[in-house]
């Protein structure tokens, strides 16, 4: 059996330190849980997309974690496709790679192949987007009978594979269709994401979908439409055993409840 903890959307930064106080209790909880592996599903930083010191600061803090950690970038880390203020581009991706390694990775545990990929390059038109799709298909084709679990920053959709464009909140329609085609061809059993600052799970077409809650802040109704899920701070714990996986969405009351609405003009990169 392998115990895995997913954390997400920590939004840490040395200069904009609004959410840093939640890191110490989160790190203490992770240490007490003695997990075999930690996955951080993006927005590790407040503004690493523009402030390199945010990445240095985050990497220093990640040294508190004894268990191995795999990370993927979020929009605050590498920008968004075609965003006029912080477009994802080669420079931002290279900065991420210098501090945290490749923006996509593969890890085999039990009878599962875990694949983390960079949802922020979907719809970007960058050469890295097509290269990642080729890499993803290759890793799935070579999984040697293992079940597949995906970890991304953005959820692939909100309600179903046939969603219209959900804008900021999920992967765009065209790359989603390509991902759906892969799901239909291979044995994908789990798709986990962050980004929404909501705690939620559901099953669709025998696939377990999990939205990991943020460890930093929640979002009020004026900034976020109704998407489902609970506005809680926490993490997700998974247990992989053979070809099975169980999970628990965990609310951590030791994290201070903060609302981005109260400080958005101070800390949120424009979009």
mmCIF file of C-alpha atoms in Angstrom:
data_model
loop_
_atom_site.group_PDB
_atom_site.id
_atom_site.type_symbol
_atom_site.label_atom_id
_atom_site.label_comp_id
_atom_site.label_asym_id
_atom_site.label_seq_id
_atom_site.Cartn_x
_atom_site.Cartn_y
_atom_site.Cartn_z
ATOM 1 C CA UNK A 1 0.000 0.000 0.000
ATOM 2 C CA UNK A 2 1.127 3.538 -0.770
ATOM 3 C CA UNK A 3 -0.152 6.588 1.106
ATOM 4 C CA UNK A 4 -0.274 9.778 -0.956
ATOM 5 C CA UNK A 5 -1.283 13.280 0.093
ATOM 6 C CA UNK A 6 -2.383 15.923 -2.400
ATOM 7 C CA UNK A 7 -2.071 19.586 -1.490
ATOM 8 C CA UNK A 8 -2.748 22.534 -3.747
ATOM 9 C CA UNK A 9 -3.004 26.294 -4.124
ATOM 10 C CA UNK A 10 -0.733 27.250 -1.234
ATOM 11 C CA UNK A 11 -0.056 30.714 -2.755
ATOM 12 C CA UNK A 12 3.188 31.338 -0.885
ATOM 13 C CA UNK A 13 5.364 34.394 -1.380
ATOM 14 C CA UNK A 14 7.996 36.338 0.484
ATOM 15 C CA UNK A 15 6.800 39.768 -0.605
ATOM 16 C CA UNK A 16 3.057 39.121 -0.550
ATOM 17 C CA UNK A 17 2.897 37.058 2.618
ATOM 18 C CA UNK A 18 -0.862 37.093 3.156
ATOM 19 C CA UNK A 19 -1.270 33.292 3.196
ATOM 20 C CA UNK A 20 2.097 32.183 4.522
ATOM 21 C CA UNK A 21 0.820 31.582 8.038
ATOM 22 C CA UNK A 22 -1.086 28.533 6.805
ATOM 23 C CA UNK A 23 2.103 26.807 5.661
ATOM 24 C CA UNK A 24 3.448 25.898 9.111
ATOM 25 C CA UNK A 25 0.285 24.095 10.295
ATOM 26 C CA UNK A 26 -0.058 22.411 6.904
ATOM 27 C CA UNK A 27 3.548 21.188 6.995
ATOM 28 C CA UNK A 28 3.075 19.967 10.586
ATOM 29 C CA UNK A 29 -0.019 18.000 9.586
ATOM 30 C CA UNK A 30 1.792 16.450 6.611
ATOM 31 C CA UNK A 31 4.676 15.404 8.854
ATOM 32 C CA UNK A 32 2.293 13.750 11.310
ATOM 33 C CA UNK A 33 0.598 11.821 8.508
ATOM 34 C CA UNK A 34 3.855 10.098 7.402
ATOM 35 C CA UNK A 35 2.775 9.821 3.760
ATOM 36 C CA UNK A 36 4.938 8.048 1.193
ATOM 37 C CA UNK A 37 4.486 10.756 -1.433
ATOM 38 C CA UNK A 38 3.180 14.332 -1.630
ATOM 39 C CA UNK A 39 1.710 15.825 -4.802
ATOM 40 C CA UNK A 40 1.299 19.591 -5.041
ATOM 41 C CA UNK A 41 -1.137 20.333 -7.851
ATOM 42 C CA UNK A 42 -0.173 23.904 -8.595
ATOM 43 C CA UNK A 43 -0.285 27.553 -7.586
ATOM 44 C CA UNK A 44 2.524 26.822 -5.208
ATOM 45 C CA UNK A 45 3.270 30.570 -5.322
ATOM 46 C CA UNK A 46 1.410 33.854 -5.146
ATOM 47 C CA UNK A 47 3.094 35.235 -8.247
ATOM 48 C CA UNK A 48 5.950 33.052 -9.419
ATOM 49 C CA UNK A 49 4.813 33.815 -12.958
ATOM 50 C CA UNK A 50 6.483 37.220 -12.550
ATOM 51 C CA UNK A 51 8.444 37.163 -9.279
ATOM 52 C CA UNK A 52 11.320 34.689 -9.288
ATOM 53 C CA UNK A 53 11.890 35.136 -5.560
ATOM 54 C CA UNK A 54 8.481 33.562 -4.951
ATOM 55 C CA UNK A 55 9.871 30.315 -6.356
ATOM 56 C CA UNK A 56 13.020 30.566 -4.267
ATOM 57 C CA UNK A 57 10.893 31.171 -1.177
ATOM 58 C CA UNK A 58 8.571 28.262 -1.985
ATOM 59 C CA UNK A 59 11.486 25.908 -2.547
ATOM 60 C CA UNK A 60 12.968 26.918 0.807
ATOM 61 C CA UNK A 61 9.671 26.145 2.547
ATOM 62 C CA UNK A 62 9.246 22.835 0.725
ATOM 63 C CA UNK A 63 12.421 21.756 2.478
ATOM 64 C CA UNK A 64 10.239 21.322 5.581
ATOM 65 C CA UNK A 65 8.662 18.265 3.973
ATOM 66 C CA UNK A 66 10.523 14.991 4.532
ATOM 67 C CA UNK A 67 8.462 12.894 2.107
ATOM 68 C CA UNK A 68 9.207 13.033 -1.634
ATOM 69 C CA UNK A 69 7.153 15.713 -3.389
ATOM 70 C CA UNK A 70 6.058 16.005 -7.011
ATOM 71 C CA UNK A 71 4.727 19.350 -8.248
ATOM 72 C CA UNK A 72 2.920 20.705 -11.295
ATOM 73 C CA UNK A 73 2.439 24.386 -12.118
ATOM 74 C CA UNK A 74 -0.679 26.511 -11.831
ATOM 75 C CA UNK A 75 -1.623 29.808 -13.421
ATOM 76 C CA UNK A 76 0.029 31.824 -10.630
ATOM 77 C CA UNK A 77 3.245 29.905 -11.340
ATOM 78 C CA UNK A 78 3.530 30.019 -15.151
ATOM 79 C CA UNK A 79 0.658 32.216 -16.371
ATOM 80 C CA UNK A 80 -2.401 31.433 -18.470
ATOM 81 C CA UNK A 81 -2.882 30.843 -22.200
ATOM 82 C CA UNK A 82 -3.275 34.152 -24.039
ATOM 83 C CA UNK A 83 -3.610 36.140 -20.817
ATOM 84 C CA UNK A 84 -2.776 39.777 -21.718
ATOM 85 C CA UNK A 85 -0.904 40.331 -18.445
ATOM 86 C CA UNK A 86 0.703 36.955 -17.706
ATOM 87 C CA UNK A 87 0.620 34.696 -20.764
ATOM 88 C CA UNK A 88 2.218 31.305 -20.321
ATOM 89 C CA UNK A 89 5.387 31.370 -22.428
ATOM 90 C CA UNK A 90 8.798 29.789 -22.809
ATOM 91 C CA UNK A 91 10.421 32.158 -20.315
ATOM 92 C CA UNK A 92 7.925 31.393 -17.546
ATOM 93 C CA UNK A 93 8.088 27.651 -18.212
ATOM 94 C CA UNK A 94 11.896 27.745 -18.119
ATOM 95 C CA UNK A 95 11.793 29.551 -14.763
ATOM 96 C CA UNK A 96 9.504 26.861 -13.366
ATOM 97 C CA UNK A 97 11.803 24.124 -14.678
ATOM 98 C CA UNK A 98 14.839 25.702 -13.026
ATOM 99 C CA UNK A 99 13.239 25.614 -9.592
ATOM 100 C CA UNK A 100 10.936 22.597 -9.662
ATOM 101 C CA UNK A 101 11.960 20.425 -12.591
ATOM 102 C CA UNK A 102 9.823 19.433 -15.558
ATOM 103 C CA UNK A 103 6.204 20.604 -15.603
ATOM 104 C CA UNK A 104 5.031 17.025 -16.286
ATOM 105 C CA UNK A 105 6.125 13.748 -14.704
ATOM 106 C CA UNK A 106 5.366 10.040 -14.330
ATOM 107 C CA UNK A 107 5.476 7.910 -11.177
ATOM 108 C CA UNK A 108 4.557 4.232 -10.845
ATOM 109 C CA UNK A 109 3.151 3.024 -7.506
ATOM 110 C CA UNK A 110 1.428 -0.264 -6.812
ATOM 111 C CA UNK A 111 -0.527 -1.187 -9.969
ATOM 112 C CA UNK A 112 -0.968 2.464 -10.946
ATOM 113 C CA UNK A 113 0.828 4.934 -13.161
ATOM 114 C CA UNK A 114 0.530 8.503 -11.856
ATOM 115 C CA UNK A 115 0.850 11.215 -14.486
ATOM 116 C CA UNK A 116 1.153 14.872 -13.588
ATOM 117 C CA UNK A 117 0.793 17.356 -16.441
ATOM 118 C CA UNK A 118 0.722 21.081 -17.041
ATOM 119 C CA UNK A 119 -2.854 22.164 -17.765
ATOM 120 C CA UNK A 120 -1.740 25.778 -18.172
ATOM 121 C CA UNK A 121 -0.187 25.154 -21.591
ATOM 122 C CA UNK A 122 -3.395 23.722 -23.074
ATOM 123 C CA UNK A 123 -4.756 26.094 -25.750
ATOM 124 C CA UNK A 124 -1.524 28.077 -25.646
ATOM 125 C CA UNK A 125 -0.296 27.114 -29.115
ATOM 126 C CA UNK A 126 3.192 26.672 -27.674
ATOM 127 C CA UNK A 127 5.283 23.772 -29.001
ATOM 128 C CA UNK A 128 5.341 22.465 -25.423
ATOM 129 C CA UNK A 129 1.592 21.836 -25.636
ATOM 130 C CA UNK A 130 1.833 19.351 -28.501
ATOM 131 C CA UNK A 131 4.952 17.782 -27.001
ATOM 132 C CA UNK A 132 3.099 17.187 -23.743
ATOM 133 C CA UNK A 133 0.183 15.536 -25.533
ATOM 134 C CA UNK A 134 2.610 13.188 -27.301
ATOM 135 C CA UNK A 135 4.366 12.451 -24.008
ATOM 136 C CA UNK A 136 1.043 11.793 -22.241
ATOM 137 C CA UNK A 137 -0.153 9.340 -24.877
ATOM 138 C CA UNK A 138 3.219 7.560 -24.875
ATOM 139 C CA UNK A 139 3.267 7.167 -21.101
ATOM 140 C CA UNK A 140 -0.250 5.763 -21.110
ATOM 141 C CA UNK A 141 0.477 3.378 -23.982
ATOM 142 C CA UNK A 142 3.537 2.088 -22.127
ATOM 143 C CA UNK A 143 1.806 1.681 -18.751
ATOM 144 C CA UNK A 144 2.093 -2.128 -19.021
ATOM 145 C CA UNK A 145 -1.389 -2.844 -17.697
ATOM 146 C CA UNK A 146 -1.263 -0.341 -14.839
ATOM 147 C CA UNK A 147 -4.284 1.793 -14.113
ATOM 148 C CA UNK A 148 -3.828 5.519 -14.764
ATOM 149 C CA UNK A 149 -4.240 8.464 -12.386
ATOM 150 C CA UNK A 150 -3.989 12.030 -13.667
ATOM 151 C CA UNK A 151 -3.037 15.083 -11.630
ATOM 152 C CA UNK A 152 -3.498 18.567 -13.114
ATOM 153 C CA UNK A 153 -3.944 22.072 -11.784
ATOM 154 C CA UNK A 154 -7.203 22.902 -13.541
ATOM 155 C CA UNK A 155 -10.118 20.495 -13.542
ATOM 156 C CA UNK A 156 -10.843 19.202 -17.039
ATOM 157 C CA UNK A 157 -14.477 20.313 -16.746
ATOM 158 C CA UNK A 158 -17.031 21.368 -14.150
ATOM 159 C CA UNK A 159 -20.056 19.187 -14.916
ATOM 160 C CA UNK A 160 -19.246 16.886 -17.835
ATOM 161 C CA UNK A 161 -16.908 16.273 -20.758
ATOM 162 C CA UNK A 162 -19.479 18.096 -22.914
ATOM 163 C CA UNK A 163 -19.309 21.374 -20.976
ATOM 164 C CA UNK A 164 -19.157 24.548 -23.006
ATOM 165 C CA UNK A 165 -16.178 26.806 -22.404
ATOM 166 C CA UNK A 166 -15.959 27.392 -18.633
ATOM 167 C CA UNK A 167 -13.505 30.252 -19.086
ATOM 168 C CA UNK A 168 -10.977 30.594 -16.282
ATOM 169 C CA UNK A 169 -12.321 27.655 -14.297
ATOM 170 C CA UNK A 170 -11.387 24.612 -16.399
ATOM 171 C CA UNK A 171 -9.497 23.286 -19.401
ATOM 172 C CA UNK A 172 -10.781 24.611 -22.747
ATOM 173 C CA UNK A 173 -13.042 22.592 -25.041
ATOM 174 C CA UNK A 174 -10.529 21.535 -27.718
ATOM 175 C CA UNK A 175 -7.771 20.148 -25.461
ATOM 176 C CA UNK A 176 -10.450 18.622 -23.242
ATOM 177 C CA UNK A 177 -11.737 16.645 -26.230
ATOM 178 C CA UNK A 178 -8.228 15.289 -26.848
ATOM 179 C CA UNK A 179 -7.934 14.298 -23.197
ATOM 180 C CA UNK A 180 -11.342 12.643 -23.329
ATOM 181 C CA UNK A 181 -10.228 10.565 -26.302
ATOM 182 C CA UNK A 182 -7.261 9.311 -24.266
ATOM 183 C CA UNK A 183 -9.525 8.495 -21.329
ATOM 184 C CA UNK A 184 -11.771 6.437 -23.600
ATOM 185 C CA UNK A 185 -8.783 4.484 -24.922
ATOM 186 C CA UNK A 186 -6.889 3.789 -21.679
ATOM 187 C CA UNK A 187 -7.769 2.657 -18.144
ATOM 188 C CA UNK A 188 -7.961 5.994 -16.325
ATOM 189 C CA UNK A 189 -9.363 5.512 -12.836
ATOM 190 C CA UNK A 190 -8.624 8.804 -11.077
ATOM 191 C CA UNK A 191 -8.434 12.454 -12.186
ATOM 192 C CA UNK A 192 -7.431 14.891 -9.440
ATOM 193 C CA UNK A 193 -7.056 18.662 -9.660
ATOM 194 C CA UNK A 194 -6.898 21.908 -7.689
ATOM 195 C CA UNK A 195 -7.417 25.516 -8.876
ATOM 196 C CA UNK A 196 -11.044 25.982 -7.800
ATOM 197 C CA UNK A 197 -10.405 26.388 -4.047
ATOM 198 C CA UNK A 198 -13.267 23.959 -3.531
ATOM 199 C CA UNK A 199 -13.459 20.512 -1.933
ATOM 200 C CA UNK A 200 -15.483 18.086 -4.045
ATOM 201 C CA UNK A 201 -15.573 14.634 -5.585
ATOM 202 C CA UNK A 202 -17.786 12.733 -8.000
ATOM 203 C CA UNK A 203 -17.707 9.660 -10.226
ATOM 204 C CA UNK A 204 -18.402 9.791 -13.958
ATOM 205 C CA UNK A 205 -18.039 6.889 -16.400
ATOM 206 C CA UNK A 206 -16.335 4.826 -13.671
ATOM 207 C CA UNK A 207 -13.659 7.496 -13.172
ATOM 208 C CA UNK A 208 -13.203 9.106 -9.778
ATOM 209 C CA UNK A 209 -12.815 12.893 -9.988
ATOM 210 C CA UNK A 210 -11.407 14.773 -7.002
ATOM 211 C CA UNK A 211 -11.127 18.532 -6.477
ATOM 212 C CA UNK A 212 -8.519 19.150 -3.803
ATOM 213 C CA UNK A 213 -9.241 22.105 -1.517
ATOM 214 C CA UNK A 214 -6.777 24.963 -1.283
ATOM 215 C CA UNK A 215 -4.512 25.296 1.739
ATOM 216 C CA UNK A 216 -4.509 29.109 1.458
ATOM 217 C CA UNK A 217 -7.900 30.738 0.935
ATOM 218 C CA UNK A 218 -11.466 30.356 -0.284
ATOM 219 C CA UNK A 219 -13.327 32.471 -2.837
ATOM 220 C CA UNK A 220 -16.565 34.376 -2.293
ATOM 221 C CA UNK A 221 -19.655 34.231 -4.533
ATOM 222 C CA UNK A 222 -18.983 37.580 -6.187
ATOM 223 C CA UNK A 223 -15.717 36.263 -7.619
ATOM 224 C CA UNK A 224 -16.684 32.643 -8.252
ATOM 225 C CA UNK A 225 -19.915 31.312 -9.786
ATOM 226 C CA UNK A 226 -21.635 28.268 -8.241
ATOM 227 C CA UNK A 227 -19.490 25.292 -9.265
ATOM 228 C CA UNK A 228 -20.349 22.683 -6.641
ATOM 229 C CA UNK A 229 -18.240 21.530 -3.738
ATOM 230 C CA UNK A 230 -17.469 22.995 -0.335
ATOM 231 C CA UNK A 231 -15.531 26.131 0.551
ATOM 232 C CA UNK A 232 -13.079 24.520 2.952
ATOM 233 C CA UNK A 233 -9.316 24.571 3.460
ATOM 234 C CA UNK A 234 -7.496 21.266 3.549
ATOM 235 C CA UNK A 235 -5.984 18.435 1.531
ATOM 236 C CA UNK A 236 -6.784 14.992 0.138
ATOM 237 C CA UNK A 237 -5.384 11.687 1.398
ATOM 238 C CA UNK A 238 -5.205 8.689 -0.967
ATOM 239 C CA UNK A 239 -4.398 5.042 -0.312
ATOM 240 C CA UNK A 240 -3.281 3.001 -3.314
ATOM 241 C CA UNK A 241 -3.455 -0.762 -2.854
ATOM 242 C CA UNK A 242 -3.013 -3.006 -5.856
ATOM 243 C CA UNK A 243 -5.437 -1.749 -8.519
ATOM 244 C CA UNK A 244 -7.657 0.001 -5.985
ATOM 245 C CA UNK A 245 -7.554 3.520 -4.597
ATOM 246 C CA UNK A 246 -9.509 5.050 -1.734
ATOM 247 C CA UNK A 247 -9.397 8.690 -0.681
ATOM 248 C CA UNK A 248 -10.572 11.167 1.910
ATOM 249 C CA UNK A 249 -11.076 14.890 1.420
ATOM 250 C CA UNK A 250 -9.782 16.395 4.636
ATOM 251 C CA UNK A 251 -10.810 19.705 6.172
ATOM 252 C CA UNK A 252 -7.990 21.101 8.297
ATOM 253 C CA UNK A 253 -9.462 23.439 10.946
ATOM 254 C CA UNK A 254 -5.949 24.420 12.029
ATOM 255 C CA UNK A 255 -5.653 26.419 8.800
ATOM 256 C CA UNK A 256 -6.855 29.997 9.154
ATOM 257 C CA UNK A 257 -9.888 30.646 6.959
ATOM 258 C CA UNK A 258 -9.049 33.535 4.651
ATOM 259 C CA UNK A 259 -11.062 34.941 1.740
ATOM 260 C CA UNK A 260 -9.312 36.223 -1.358
ATOM 261 C CA UNK A 261 -12.080 38.778 -1.803
ATOM 262 C CA UNK A 262 -10.727 40.756 1.157
ATOM 263 C CA UNK A 263 -7.239 41.221 -0.330
ATOM 264 C CA UNK A 264 -7.644 40.562 -4.050
ATOM 265 C CA UNK A 265 -6.426 43.997 -5.142
ATOM 266 C CA UNK A 266 -3.225 43.522 -3.133
ATOM 267 C CA UNK A 267 -2.212 39.997 -4.047
ATOM 268 C CA UNK A 268 -3.942 38.655 -7.143
ATOM 269 C CA UNK A 269 -2.088 38.969 -10.450
ATOM 270 C CA UNK A 270 -4.280 40.712 -13.075
ATOM 271 C CA UNK A 271 -6.035 38.586 -15.686
#
